[in-house]
GROMACS .gro file of N, CA and C in nm:
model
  522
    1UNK      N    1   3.089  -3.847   3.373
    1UNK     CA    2   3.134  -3.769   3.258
    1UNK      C    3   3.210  -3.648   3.311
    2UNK      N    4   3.311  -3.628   3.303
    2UNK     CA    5   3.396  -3.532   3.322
    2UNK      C    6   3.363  -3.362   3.228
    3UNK      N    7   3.387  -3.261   3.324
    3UNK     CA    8   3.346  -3.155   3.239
    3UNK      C    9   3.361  -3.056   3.158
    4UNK      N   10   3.262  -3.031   3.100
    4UNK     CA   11   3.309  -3.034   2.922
    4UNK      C   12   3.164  -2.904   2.890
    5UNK      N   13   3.255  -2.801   2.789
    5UNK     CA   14   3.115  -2.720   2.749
    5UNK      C   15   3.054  -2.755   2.631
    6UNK      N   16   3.067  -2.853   2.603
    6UNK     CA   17   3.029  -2.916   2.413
    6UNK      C   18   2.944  -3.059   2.504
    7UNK      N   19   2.967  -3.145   2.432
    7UNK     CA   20   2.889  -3.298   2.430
    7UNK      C   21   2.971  -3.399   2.470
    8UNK      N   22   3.084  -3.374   2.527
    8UNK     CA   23   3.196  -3.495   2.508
    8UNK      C   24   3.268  -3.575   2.406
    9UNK      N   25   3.248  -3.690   2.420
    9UNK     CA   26   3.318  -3.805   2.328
    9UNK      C   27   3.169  -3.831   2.300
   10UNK      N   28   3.186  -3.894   2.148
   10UNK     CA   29   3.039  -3.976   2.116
   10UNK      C   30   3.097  -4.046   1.963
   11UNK      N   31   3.017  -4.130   1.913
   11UNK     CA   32   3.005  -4.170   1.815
   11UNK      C   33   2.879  -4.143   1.676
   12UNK      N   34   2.943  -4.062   1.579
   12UNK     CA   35   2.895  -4.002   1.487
   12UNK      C   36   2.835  -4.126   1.351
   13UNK      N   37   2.729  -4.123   1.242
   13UNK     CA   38   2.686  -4.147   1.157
   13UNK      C   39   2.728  -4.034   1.104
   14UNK      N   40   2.820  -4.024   0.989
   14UNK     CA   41   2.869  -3.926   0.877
   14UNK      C   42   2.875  -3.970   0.715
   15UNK      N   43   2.746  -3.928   0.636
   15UNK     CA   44   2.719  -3.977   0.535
   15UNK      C   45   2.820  -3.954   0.434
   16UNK      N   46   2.806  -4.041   0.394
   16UNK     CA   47   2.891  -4.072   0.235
   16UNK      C   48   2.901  -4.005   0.113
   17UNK      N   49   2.798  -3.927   0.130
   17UNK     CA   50   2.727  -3.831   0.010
   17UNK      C   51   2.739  -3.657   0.076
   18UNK      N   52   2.679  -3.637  -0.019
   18UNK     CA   53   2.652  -3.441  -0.009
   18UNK      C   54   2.547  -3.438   0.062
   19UNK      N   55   2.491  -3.534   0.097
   19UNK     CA   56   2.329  -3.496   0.176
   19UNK      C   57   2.378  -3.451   0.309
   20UNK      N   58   2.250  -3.258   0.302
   20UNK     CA   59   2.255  -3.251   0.429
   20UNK      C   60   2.380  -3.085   0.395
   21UNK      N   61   2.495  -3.126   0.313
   21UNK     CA   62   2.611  -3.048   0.329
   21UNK      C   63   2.566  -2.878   0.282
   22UNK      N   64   2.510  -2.880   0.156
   22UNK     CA   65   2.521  -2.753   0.135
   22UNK      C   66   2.425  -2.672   0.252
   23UNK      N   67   2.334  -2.732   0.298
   23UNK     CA   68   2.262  -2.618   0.420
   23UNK      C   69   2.401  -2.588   0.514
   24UNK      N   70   2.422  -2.697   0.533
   24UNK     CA   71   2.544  -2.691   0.668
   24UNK      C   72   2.688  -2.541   0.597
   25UNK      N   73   2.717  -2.597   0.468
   25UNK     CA   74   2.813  -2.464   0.436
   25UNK      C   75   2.722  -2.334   0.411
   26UNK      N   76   2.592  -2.327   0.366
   26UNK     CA   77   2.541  -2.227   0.402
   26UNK      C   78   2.487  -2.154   0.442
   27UNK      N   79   2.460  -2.188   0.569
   27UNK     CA   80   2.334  -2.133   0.652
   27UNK      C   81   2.446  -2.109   0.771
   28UNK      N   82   2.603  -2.160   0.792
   28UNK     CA   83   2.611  -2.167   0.918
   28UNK      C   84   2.710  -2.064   0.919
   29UNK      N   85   2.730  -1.966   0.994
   29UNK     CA   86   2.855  -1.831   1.028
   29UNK      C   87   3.010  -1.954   0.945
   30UNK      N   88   3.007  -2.064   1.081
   30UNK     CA   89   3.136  -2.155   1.060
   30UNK      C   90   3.090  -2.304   1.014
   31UNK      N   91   3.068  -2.347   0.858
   31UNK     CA   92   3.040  -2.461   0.915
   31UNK      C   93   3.103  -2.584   0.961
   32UNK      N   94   3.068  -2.709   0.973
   32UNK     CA   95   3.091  -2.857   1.046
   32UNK      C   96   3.066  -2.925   0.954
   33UNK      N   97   3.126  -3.043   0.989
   33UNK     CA   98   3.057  -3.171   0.951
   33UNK      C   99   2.944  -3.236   0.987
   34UNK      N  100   2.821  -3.259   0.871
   34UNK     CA  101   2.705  -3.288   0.906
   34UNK      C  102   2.719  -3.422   0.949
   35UNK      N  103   2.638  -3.452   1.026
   35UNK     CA  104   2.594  -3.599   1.066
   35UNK      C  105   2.494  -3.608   1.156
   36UNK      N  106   2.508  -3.757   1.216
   36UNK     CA  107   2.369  -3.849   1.317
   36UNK      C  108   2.461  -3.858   1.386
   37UNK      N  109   2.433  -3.808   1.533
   37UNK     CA  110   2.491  -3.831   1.655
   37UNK      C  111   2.414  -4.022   1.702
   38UNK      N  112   2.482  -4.088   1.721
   38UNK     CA  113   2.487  -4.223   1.783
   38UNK      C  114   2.463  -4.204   1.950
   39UNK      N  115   2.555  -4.180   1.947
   39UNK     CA  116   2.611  -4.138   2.138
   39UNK      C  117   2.713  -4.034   2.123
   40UNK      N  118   2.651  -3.934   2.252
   40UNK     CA  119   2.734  -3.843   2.291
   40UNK      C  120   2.790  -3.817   2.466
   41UNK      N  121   2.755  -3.725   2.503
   41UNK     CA  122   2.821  -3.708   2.659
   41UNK      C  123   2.859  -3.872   2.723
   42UNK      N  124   2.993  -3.898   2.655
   42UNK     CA  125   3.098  -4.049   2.672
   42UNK      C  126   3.213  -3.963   2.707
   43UNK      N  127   3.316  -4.031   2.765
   43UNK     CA  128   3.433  -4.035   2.828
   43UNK      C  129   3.475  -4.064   2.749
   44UNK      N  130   3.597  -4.036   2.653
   44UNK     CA  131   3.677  -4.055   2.567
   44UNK      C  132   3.712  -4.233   2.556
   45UNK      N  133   3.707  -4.298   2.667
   45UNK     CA  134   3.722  -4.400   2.675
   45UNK      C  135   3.609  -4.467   2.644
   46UNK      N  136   3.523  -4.462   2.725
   46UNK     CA  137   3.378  -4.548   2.684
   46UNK      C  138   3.339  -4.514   2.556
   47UNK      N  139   3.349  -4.389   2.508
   47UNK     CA  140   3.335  -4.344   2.356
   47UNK      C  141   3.410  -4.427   2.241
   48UNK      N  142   3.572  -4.476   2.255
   48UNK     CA  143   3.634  -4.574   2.261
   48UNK      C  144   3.591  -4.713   2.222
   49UNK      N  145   3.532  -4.777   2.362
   49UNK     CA  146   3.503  -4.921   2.388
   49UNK      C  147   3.331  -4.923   2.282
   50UNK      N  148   3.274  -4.835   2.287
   50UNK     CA  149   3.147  -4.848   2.205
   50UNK      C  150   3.192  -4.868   2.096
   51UNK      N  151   3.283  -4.729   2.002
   51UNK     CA  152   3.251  -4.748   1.878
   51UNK      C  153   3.356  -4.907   1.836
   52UNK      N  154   3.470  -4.960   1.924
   52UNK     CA  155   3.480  -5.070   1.872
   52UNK      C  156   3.385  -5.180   1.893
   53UNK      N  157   3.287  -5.159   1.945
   53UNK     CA  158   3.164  -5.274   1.977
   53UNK      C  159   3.104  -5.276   1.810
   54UNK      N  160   3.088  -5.152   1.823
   54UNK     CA  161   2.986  -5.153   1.650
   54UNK      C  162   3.039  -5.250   1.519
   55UNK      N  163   3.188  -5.265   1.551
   55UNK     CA  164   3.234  -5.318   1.458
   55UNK      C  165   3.200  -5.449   1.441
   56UNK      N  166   3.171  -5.548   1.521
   56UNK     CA  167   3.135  -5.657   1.588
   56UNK      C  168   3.003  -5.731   1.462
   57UNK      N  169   2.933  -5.562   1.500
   57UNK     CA  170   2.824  -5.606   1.407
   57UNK      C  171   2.816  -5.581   1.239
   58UNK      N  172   2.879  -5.453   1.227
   58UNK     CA  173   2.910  -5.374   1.137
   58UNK      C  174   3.075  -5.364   1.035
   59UNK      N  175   3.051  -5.477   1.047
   59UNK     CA  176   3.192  -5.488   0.960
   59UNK      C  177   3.252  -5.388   0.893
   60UNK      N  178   3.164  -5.397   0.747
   60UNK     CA  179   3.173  -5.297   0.622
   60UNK      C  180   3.121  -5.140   0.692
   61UNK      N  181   3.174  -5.140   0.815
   61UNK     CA  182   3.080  -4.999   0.877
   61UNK      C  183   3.034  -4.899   0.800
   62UNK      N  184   2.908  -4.970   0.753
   62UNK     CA  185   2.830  -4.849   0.691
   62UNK      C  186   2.679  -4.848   0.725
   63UNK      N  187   2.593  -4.786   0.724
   63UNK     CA  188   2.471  -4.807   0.702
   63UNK      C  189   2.375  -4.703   0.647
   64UNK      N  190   2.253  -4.740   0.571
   64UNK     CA  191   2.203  -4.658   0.525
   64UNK      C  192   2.111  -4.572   0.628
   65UNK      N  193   2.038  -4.497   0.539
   65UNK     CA  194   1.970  -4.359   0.581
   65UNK      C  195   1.884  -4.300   0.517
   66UNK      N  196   1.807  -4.239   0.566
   66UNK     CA  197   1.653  -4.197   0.462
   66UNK      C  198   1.626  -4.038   0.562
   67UNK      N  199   1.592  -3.964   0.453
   67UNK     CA  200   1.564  -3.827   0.542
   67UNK      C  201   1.388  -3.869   0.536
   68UNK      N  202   1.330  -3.853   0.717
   68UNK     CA  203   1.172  -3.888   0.722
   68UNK      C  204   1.097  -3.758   0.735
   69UNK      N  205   1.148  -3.684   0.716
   69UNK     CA  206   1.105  -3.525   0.806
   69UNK      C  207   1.161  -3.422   0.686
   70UNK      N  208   1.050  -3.319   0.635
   70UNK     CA  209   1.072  -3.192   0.652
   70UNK      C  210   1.205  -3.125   0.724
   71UNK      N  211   1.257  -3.030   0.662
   71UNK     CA  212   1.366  -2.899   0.703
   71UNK      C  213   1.282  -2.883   0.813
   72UNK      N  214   1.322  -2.858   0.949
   72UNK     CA  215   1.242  -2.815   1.058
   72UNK      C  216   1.342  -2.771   1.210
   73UNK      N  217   1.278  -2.686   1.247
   73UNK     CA  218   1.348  -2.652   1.388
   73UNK      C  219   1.377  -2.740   1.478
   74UNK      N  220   1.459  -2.783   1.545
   74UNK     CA  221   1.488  -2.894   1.613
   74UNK      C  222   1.499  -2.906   1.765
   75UNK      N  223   1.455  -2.795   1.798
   75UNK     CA  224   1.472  -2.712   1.966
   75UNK      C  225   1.364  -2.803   2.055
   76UNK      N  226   1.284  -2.876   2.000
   76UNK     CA  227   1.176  -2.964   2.037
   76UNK      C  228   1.200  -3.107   2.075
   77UNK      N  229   1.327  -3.120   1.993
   77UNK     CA  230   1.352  -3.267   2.000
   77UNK      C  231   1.421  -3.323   2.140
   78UNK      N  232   1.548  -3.322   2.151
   78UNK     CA  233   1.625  -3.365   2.248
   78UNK      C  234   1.710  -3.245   2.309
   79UNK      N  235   1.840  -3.329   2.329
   79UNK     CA  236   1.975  -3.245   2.427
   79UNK      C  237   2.021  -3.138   2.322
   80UNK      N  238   1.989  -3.091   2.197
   80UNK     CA  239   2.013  -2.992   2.146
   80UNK      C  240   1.982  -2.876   2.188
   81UNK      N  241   1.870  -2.869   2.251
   81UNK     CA  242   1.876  -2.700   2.327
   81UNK      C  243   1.867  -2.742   2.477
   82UNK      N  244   1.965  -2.609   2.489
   82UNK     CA  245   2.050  -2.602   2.624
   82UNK      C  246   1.998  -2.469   2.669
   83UNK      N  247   1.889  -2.399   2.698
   83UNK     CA  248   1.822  -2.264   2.696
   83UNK      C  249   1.915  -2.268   2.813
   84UNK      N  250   1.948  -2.308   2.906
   84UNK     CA  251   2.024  -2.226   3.065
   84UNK      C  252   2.150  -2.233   3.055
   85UNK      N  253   2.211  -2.265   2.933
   85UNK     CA  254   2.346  -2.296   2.876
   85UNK      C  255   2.372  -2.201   2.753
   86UNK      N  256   2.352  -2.100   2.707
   86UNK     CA  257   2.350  -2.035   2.595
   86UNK      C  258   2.493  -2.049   2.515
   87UNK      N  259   2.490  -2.158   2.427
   87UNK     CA  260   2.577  -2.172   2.382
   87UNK      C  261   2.624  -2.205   2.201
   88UNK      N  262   2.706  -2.204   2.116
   88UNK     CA  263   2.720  -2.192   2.002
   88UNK      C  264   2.659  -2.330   1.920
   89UNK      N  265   2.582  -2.415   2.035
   89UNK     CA  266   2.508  -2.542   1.972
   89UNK      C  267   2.373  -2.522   2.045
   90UNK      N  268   2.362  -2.412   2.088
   90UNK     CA  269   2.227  -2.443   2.168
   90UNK      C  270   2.087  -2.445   2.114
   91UNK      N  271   2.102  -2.433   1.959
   91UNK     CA  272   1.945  -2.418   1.877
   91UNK      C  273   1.998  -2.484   1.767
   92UNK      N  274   1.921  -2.531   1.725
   92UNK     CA  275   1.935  -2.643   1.568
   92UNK      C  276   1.809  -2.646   1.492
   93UNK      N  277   1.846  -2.671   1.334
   93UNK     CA  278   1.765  -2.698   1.256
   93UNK      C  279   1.788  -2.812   1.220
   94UNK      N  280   1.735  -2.909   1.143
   94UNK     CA  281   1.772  -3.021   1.047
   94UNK      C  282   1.642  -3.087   1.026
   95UNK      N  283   1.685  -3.231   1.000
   95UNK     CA  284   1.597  -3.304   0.967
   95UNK      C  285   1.578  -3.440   1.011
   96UNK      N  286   1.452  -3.539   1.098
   96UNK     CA  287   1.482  -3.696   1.125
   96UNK      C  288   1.539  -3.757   1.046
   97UNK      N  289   1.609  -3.841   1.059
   97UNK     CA  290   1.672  -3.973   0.991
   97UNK      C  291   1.599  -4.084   1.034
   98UNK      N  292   1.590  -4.142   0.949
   98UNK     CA  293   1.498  -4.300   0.962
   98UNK      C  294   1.705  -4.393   0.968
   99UNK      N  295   1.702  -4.482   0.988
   99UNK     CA  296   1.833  -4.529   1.026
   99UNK      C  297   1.738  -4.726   1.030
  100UNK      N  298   1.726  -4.775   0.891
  100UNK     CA  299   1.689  -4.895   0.922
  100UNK      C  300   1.718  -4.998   1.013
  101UNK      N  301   1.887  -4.999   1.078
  101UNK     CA  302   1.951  -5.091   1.131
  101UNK      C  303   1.948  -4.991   1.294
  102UNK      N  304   1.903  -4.905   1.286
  102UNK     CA  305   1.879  -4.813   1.439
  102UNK      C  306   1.863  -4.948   1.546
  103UNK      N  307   1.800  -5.025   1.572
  103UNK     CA  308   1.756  -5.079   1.662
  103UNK      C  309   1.874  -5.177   1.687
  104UNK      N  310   1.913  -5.248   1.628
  104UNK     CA  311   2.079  -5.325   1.580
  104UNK      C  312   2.169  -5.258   1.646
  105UNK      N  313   2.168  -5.126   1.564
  105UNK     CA  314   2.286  -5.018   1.623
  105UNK      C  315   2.280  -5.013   1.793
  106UNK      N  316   2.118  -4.990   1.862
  106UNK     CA  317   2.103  -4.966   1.983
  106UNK      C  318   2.159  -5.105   2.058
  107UNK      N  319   2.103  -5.175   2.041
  107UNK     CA  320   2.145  -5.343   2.102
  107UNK      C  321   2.264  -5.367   2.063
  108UNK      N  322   2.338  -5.320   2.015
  108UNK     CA  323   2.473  -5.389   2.013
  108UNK      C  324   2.555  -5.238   2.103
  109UNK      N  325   2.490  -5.135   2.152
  109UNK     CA  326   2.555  -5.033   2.239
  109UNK      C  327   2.498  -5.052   2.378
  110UNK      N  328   2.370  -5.151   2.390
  110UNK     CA  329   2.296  -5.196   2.527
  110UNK      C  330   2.412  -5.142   2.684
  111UNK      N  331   2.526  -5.218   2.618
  111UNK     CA  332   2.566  -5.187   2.779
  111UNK      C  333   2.628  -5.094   2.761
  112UNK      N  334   2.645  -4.984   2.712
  112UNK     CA  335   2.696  -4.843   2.716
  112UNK      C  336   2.592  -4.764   2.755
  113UNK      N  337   2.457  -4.792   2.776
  113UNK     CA  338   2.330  -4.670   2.792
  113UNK      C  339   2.339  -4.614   2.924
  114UNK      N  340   2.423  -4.614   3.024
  114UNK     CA  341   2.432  -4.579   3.108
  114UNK      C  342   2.604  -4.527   3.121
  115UNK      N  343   2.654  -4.458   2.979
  115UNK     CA  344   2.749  -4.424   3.006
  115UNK      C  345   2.777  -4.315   2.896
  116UNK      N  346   2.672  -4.267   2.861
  116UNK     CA  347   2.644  -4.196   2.770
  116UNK      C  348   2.524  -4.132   2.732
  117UNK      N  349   2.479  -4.088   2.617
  117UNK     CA  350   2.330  -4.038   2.565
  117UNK      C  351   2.319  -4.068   2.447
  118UNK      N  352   2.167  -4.122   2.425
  118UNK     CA  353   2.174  -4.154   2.275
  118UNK      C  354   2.019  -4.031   2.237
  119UNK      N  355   2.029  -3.986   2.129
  119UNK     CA  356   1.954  -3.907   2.082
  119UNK      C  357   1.813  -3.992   2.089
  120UNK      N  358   1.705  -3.885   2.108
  120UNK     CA  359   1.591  -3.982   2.114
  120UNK      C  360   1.517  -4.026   1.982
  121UNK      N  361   1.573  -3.946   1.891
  121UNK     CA  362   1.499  -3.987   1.746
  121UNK      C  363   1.632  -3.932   1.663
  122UNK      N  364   1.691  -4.057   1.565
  122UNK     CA  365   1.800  -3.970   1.473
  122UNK      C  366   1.770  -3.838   1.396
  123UNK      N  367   1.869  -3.800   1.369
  123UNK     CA  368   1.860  -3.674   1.309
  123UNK      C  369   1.996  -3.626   1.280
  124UNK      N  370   1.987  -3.522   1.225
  124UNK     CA  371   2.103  -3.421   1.161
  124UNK      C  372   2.068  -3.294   1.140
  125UNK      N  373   2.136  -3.262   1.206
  125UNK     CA  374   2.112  -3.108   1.240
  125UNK      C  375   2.239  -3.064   1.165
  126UNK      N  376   2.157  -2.936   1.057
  126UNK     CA  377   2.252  -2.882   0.963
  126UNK      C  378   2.243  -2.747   1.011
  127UNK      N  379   2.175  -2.724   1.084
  127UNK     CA  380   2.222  -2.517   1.124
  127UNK      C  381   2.204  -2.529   1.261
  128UNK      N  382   2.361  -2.470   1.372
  128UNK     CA  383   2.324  -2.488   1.466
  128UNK      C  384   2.393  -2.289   1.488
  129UNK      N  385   2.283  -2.274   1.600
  129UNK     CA  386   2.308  -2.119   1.648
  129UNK      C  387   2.292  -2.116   1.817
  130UNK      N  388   2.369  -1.980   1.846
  130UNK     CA  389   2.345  -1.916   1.983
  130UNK      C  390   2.246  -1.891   2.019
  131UNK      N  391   2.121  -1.844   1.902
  131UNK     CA  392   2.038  -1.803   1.930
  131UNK      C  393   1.910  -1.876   1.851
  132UNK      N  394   1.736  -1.855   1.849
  132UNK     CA  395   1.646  -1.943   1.784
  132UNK      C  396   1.689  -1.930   1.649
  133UNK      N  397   1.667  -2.015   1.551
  133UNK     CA  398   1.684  -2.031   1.409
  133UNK      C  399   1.533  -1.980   1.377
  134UNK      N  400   1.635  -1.839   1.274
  134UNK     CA  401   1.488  -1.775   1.220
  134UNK      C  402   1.382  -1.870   1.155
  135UNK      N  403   1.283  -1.849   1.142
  135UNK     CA  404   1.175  -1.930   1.094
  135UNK      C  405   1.147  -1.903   0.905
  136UNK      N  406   1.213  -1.797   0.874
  136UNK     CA  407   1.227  -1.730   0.765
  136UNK      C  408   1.357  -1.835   0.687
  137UNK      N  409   1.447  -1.846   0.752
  137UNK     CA  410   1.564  -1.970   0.689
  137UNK      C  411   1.521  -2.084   0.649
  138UNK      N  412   1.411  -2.127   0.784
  138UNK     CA  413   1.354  -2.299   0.812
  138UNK      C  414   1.267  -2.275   0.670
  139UNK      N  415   1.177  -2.185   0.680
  139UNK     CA  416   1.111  -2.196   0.558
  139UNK      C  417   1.166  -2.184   0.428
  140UNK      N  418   1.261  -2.113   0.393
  140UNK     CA  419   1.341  -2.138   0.233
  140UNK      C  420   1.403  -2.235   0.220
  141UNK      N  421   1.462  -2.290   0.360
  141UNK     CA  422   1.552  -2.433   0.275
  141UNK      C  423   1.458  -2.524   0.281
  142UNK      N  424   1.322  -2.511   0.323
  142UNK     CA  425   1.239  -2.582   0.263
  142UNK      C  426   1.157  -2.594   0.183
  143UNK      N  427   1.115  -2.490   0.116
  143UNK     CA  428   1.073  -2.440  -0.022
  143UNK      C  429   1.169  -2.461  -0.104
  144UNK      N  430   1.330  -2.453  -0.100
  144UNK     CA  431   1.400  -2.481  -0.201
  144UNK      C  432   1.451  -2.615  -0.236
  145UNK      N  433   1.389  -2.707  -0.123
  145UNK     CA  434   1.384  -2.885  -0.113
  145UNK      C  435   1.544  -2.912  -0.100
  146UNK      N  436   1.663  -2.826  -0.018
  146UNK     CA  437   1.760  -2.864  -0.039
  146UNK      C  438   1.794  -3.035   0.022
  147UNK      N  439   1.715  -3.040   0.088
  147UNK     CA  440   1.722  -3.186   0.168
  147UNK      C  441   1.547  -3.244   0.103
  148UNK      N  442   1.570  -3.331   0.104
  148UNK     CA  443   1.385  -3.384   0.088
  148UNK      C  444   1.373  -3.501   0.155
  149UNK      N  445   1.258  -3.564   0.200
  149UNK     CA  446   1.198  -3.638   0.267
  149UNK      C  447   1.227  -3.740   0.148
  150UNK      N  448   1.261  -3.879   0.248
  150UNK     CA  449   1.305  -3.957   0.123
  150UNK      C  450   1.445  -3.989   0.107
  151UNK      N  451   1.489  -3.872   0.075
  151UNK     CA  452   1.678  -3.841   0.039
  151UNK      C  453   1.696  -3.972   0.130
  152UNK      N  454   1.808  -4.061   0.023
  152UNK     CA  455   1.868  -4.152   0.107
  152UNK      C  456   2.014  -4.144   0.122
  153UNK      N  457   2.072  -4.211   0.164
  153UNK     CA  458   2.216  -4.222   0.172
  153UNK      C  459   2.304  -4.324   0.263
  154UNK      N  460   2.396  -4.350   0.215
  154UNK     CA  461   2.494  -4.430   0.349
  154UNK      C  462   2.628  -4.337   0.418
  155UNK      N  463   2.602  -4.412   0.502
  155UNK     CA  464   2.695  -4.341   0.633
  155UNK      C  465   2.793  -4.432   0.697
  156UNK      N  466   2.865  -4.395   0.787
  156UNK     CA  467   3.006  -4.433   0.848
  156UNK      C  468   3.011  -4.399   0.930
  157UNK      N  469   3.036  -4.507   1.041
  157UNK     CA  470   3.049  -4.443   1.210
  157UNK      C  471   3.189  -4.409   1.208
  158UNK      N  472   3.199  -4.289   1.321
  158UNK     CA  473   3.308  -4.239   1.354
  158UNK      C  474   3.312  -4.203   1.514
  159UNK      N  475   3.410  -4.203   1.556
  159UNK     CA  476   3.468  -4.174   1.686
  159UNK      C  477   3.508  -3.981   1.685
  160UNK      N  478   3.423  -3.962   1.773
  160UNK     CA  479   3.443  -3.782   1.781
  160UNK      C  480   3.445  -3.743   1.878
  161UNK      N  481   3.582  -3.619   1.926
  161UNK     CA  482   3.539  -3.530   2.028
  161UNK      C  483   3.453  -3.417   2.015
  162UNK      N  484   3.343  -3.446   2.039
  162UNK     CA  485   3.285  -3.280   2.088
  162UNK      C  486   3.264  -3.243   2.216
  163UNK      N  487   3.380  -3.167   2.256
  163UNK     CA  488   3.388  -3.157   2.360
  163UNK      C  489   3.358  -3.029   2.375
  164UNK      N  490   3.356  -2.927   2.265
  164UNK     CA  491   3.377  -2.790   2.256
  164UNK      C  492   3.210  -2.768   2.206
  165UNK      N  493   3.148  -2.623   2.278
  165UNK     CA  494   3.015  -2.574   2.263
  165UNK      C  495   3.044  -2.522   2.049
  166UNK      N  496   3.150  -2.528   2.035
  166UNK     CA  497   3.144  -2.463   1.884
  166UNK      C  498   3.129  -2.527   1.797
  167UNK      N  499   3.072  -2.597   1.772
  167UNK     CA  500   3.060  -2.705   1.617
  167UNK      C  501   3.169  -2.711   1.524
  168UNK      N  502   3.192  -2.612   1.465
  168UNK     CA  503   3.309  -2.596   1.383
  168UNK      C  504   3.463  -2.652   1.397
  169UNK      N  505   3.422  -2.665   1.571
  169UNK     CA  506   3.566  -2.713   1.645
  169UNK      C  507   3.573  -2.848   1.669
  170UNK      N  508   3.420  -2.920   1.641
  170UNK     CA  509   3.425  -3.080   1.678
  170UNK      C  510   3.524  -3.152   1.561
  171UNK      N  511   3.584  -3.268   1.660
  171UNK     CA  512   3.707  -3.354   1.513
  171UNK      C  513   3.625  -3.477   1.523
  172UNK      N  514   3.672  -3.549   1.409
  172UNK     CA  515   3.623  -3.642   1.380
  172UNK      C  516   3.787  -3.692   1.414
  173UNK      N  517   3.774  -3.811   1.560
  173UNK     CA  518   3.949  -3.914   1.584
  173UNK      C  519   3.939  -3.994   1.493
  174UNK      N  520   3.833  -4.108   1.464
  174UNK     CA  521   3.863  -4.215   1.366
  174UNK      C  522   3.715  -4.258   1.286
   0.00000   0.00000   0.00000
């Protein structure tokens, strides 16, 4: 993987719906486009050769989605915090995604797992900061149920650079 202060090339789940959006326009300084990271730290190319693999299986490229989790801090989970990297993605909030066809999705990316990263449990992270996400935020957007456990939705893979530590700056190529 060539170097990069963001995540690289990866392939995004970007829902179809509002789920997920209004935390993201309001909780964040700049916001992004919410989604489920698939695979990230890819070479523009292998990032490439994956997401046309998906198609293979995924024709109508879509698939659904279920929020399984509580609004919650996300610094616990995976490659989202970067504590020796202090950077404009280095703390996250959101919520798991249940992803029924997850395992499908994984086996049909089998021979990319060594050319990339796949998140260890889906998710979507709707507030990402420099610094910890107050616990005072985590708790109102979850008292105000803007996301709920349950919430379903369908999604659309996409081909993305995030190559950049700023969220706001990641594109969605195709």
């Amino acid at each position: 993987m060539e170097e990069s202060d963001g995540y690289g090339y990866g392939i995004w789940l970007i829902p179809k719906s509002s789920c997920g959006s209004f935390i993201v326009d309001t909780y964040n300084s700049y916001p992004f486009k919410n989604h489920i990271t698939v695979m990230c730290m890819m070479t523009k190319q292998m990032a490439q050769f994956a997401y046309m693999n998906l198609f293979n299986k995924f024709a109508d490229n879509t698939v659904k989605g279920y929020v399984n989790t509580c609004f919650q801090d996300l610094n616990d989970s995976d490659y989202g915090n970067n504590k020796e990297n202090e950077s404009y993605s280095a703390y996250s909030a959101g919520v798991n995604i249940n992803i029924p066809e997850w395992e499908n999705i994984l086996e049909k990316l089998k021979d990319f797992k060594n050319k990339g990263s796949f998140p260890k449990v889906p998710h979507m992270s709707l507030i990402y900061s420099d610094s910890s996400i107050n616990p005072v935020i985590i708790d109102f957007v979850k008292s105000k149920e803007l996301i709920r456990i349950g919430e379903s939705f369908e999604a659309s893979f996409h081909l993305v650079d995030i190559n950049d530590s700023r969220p706001w700056k990641w594109k969605i190529l195709s």
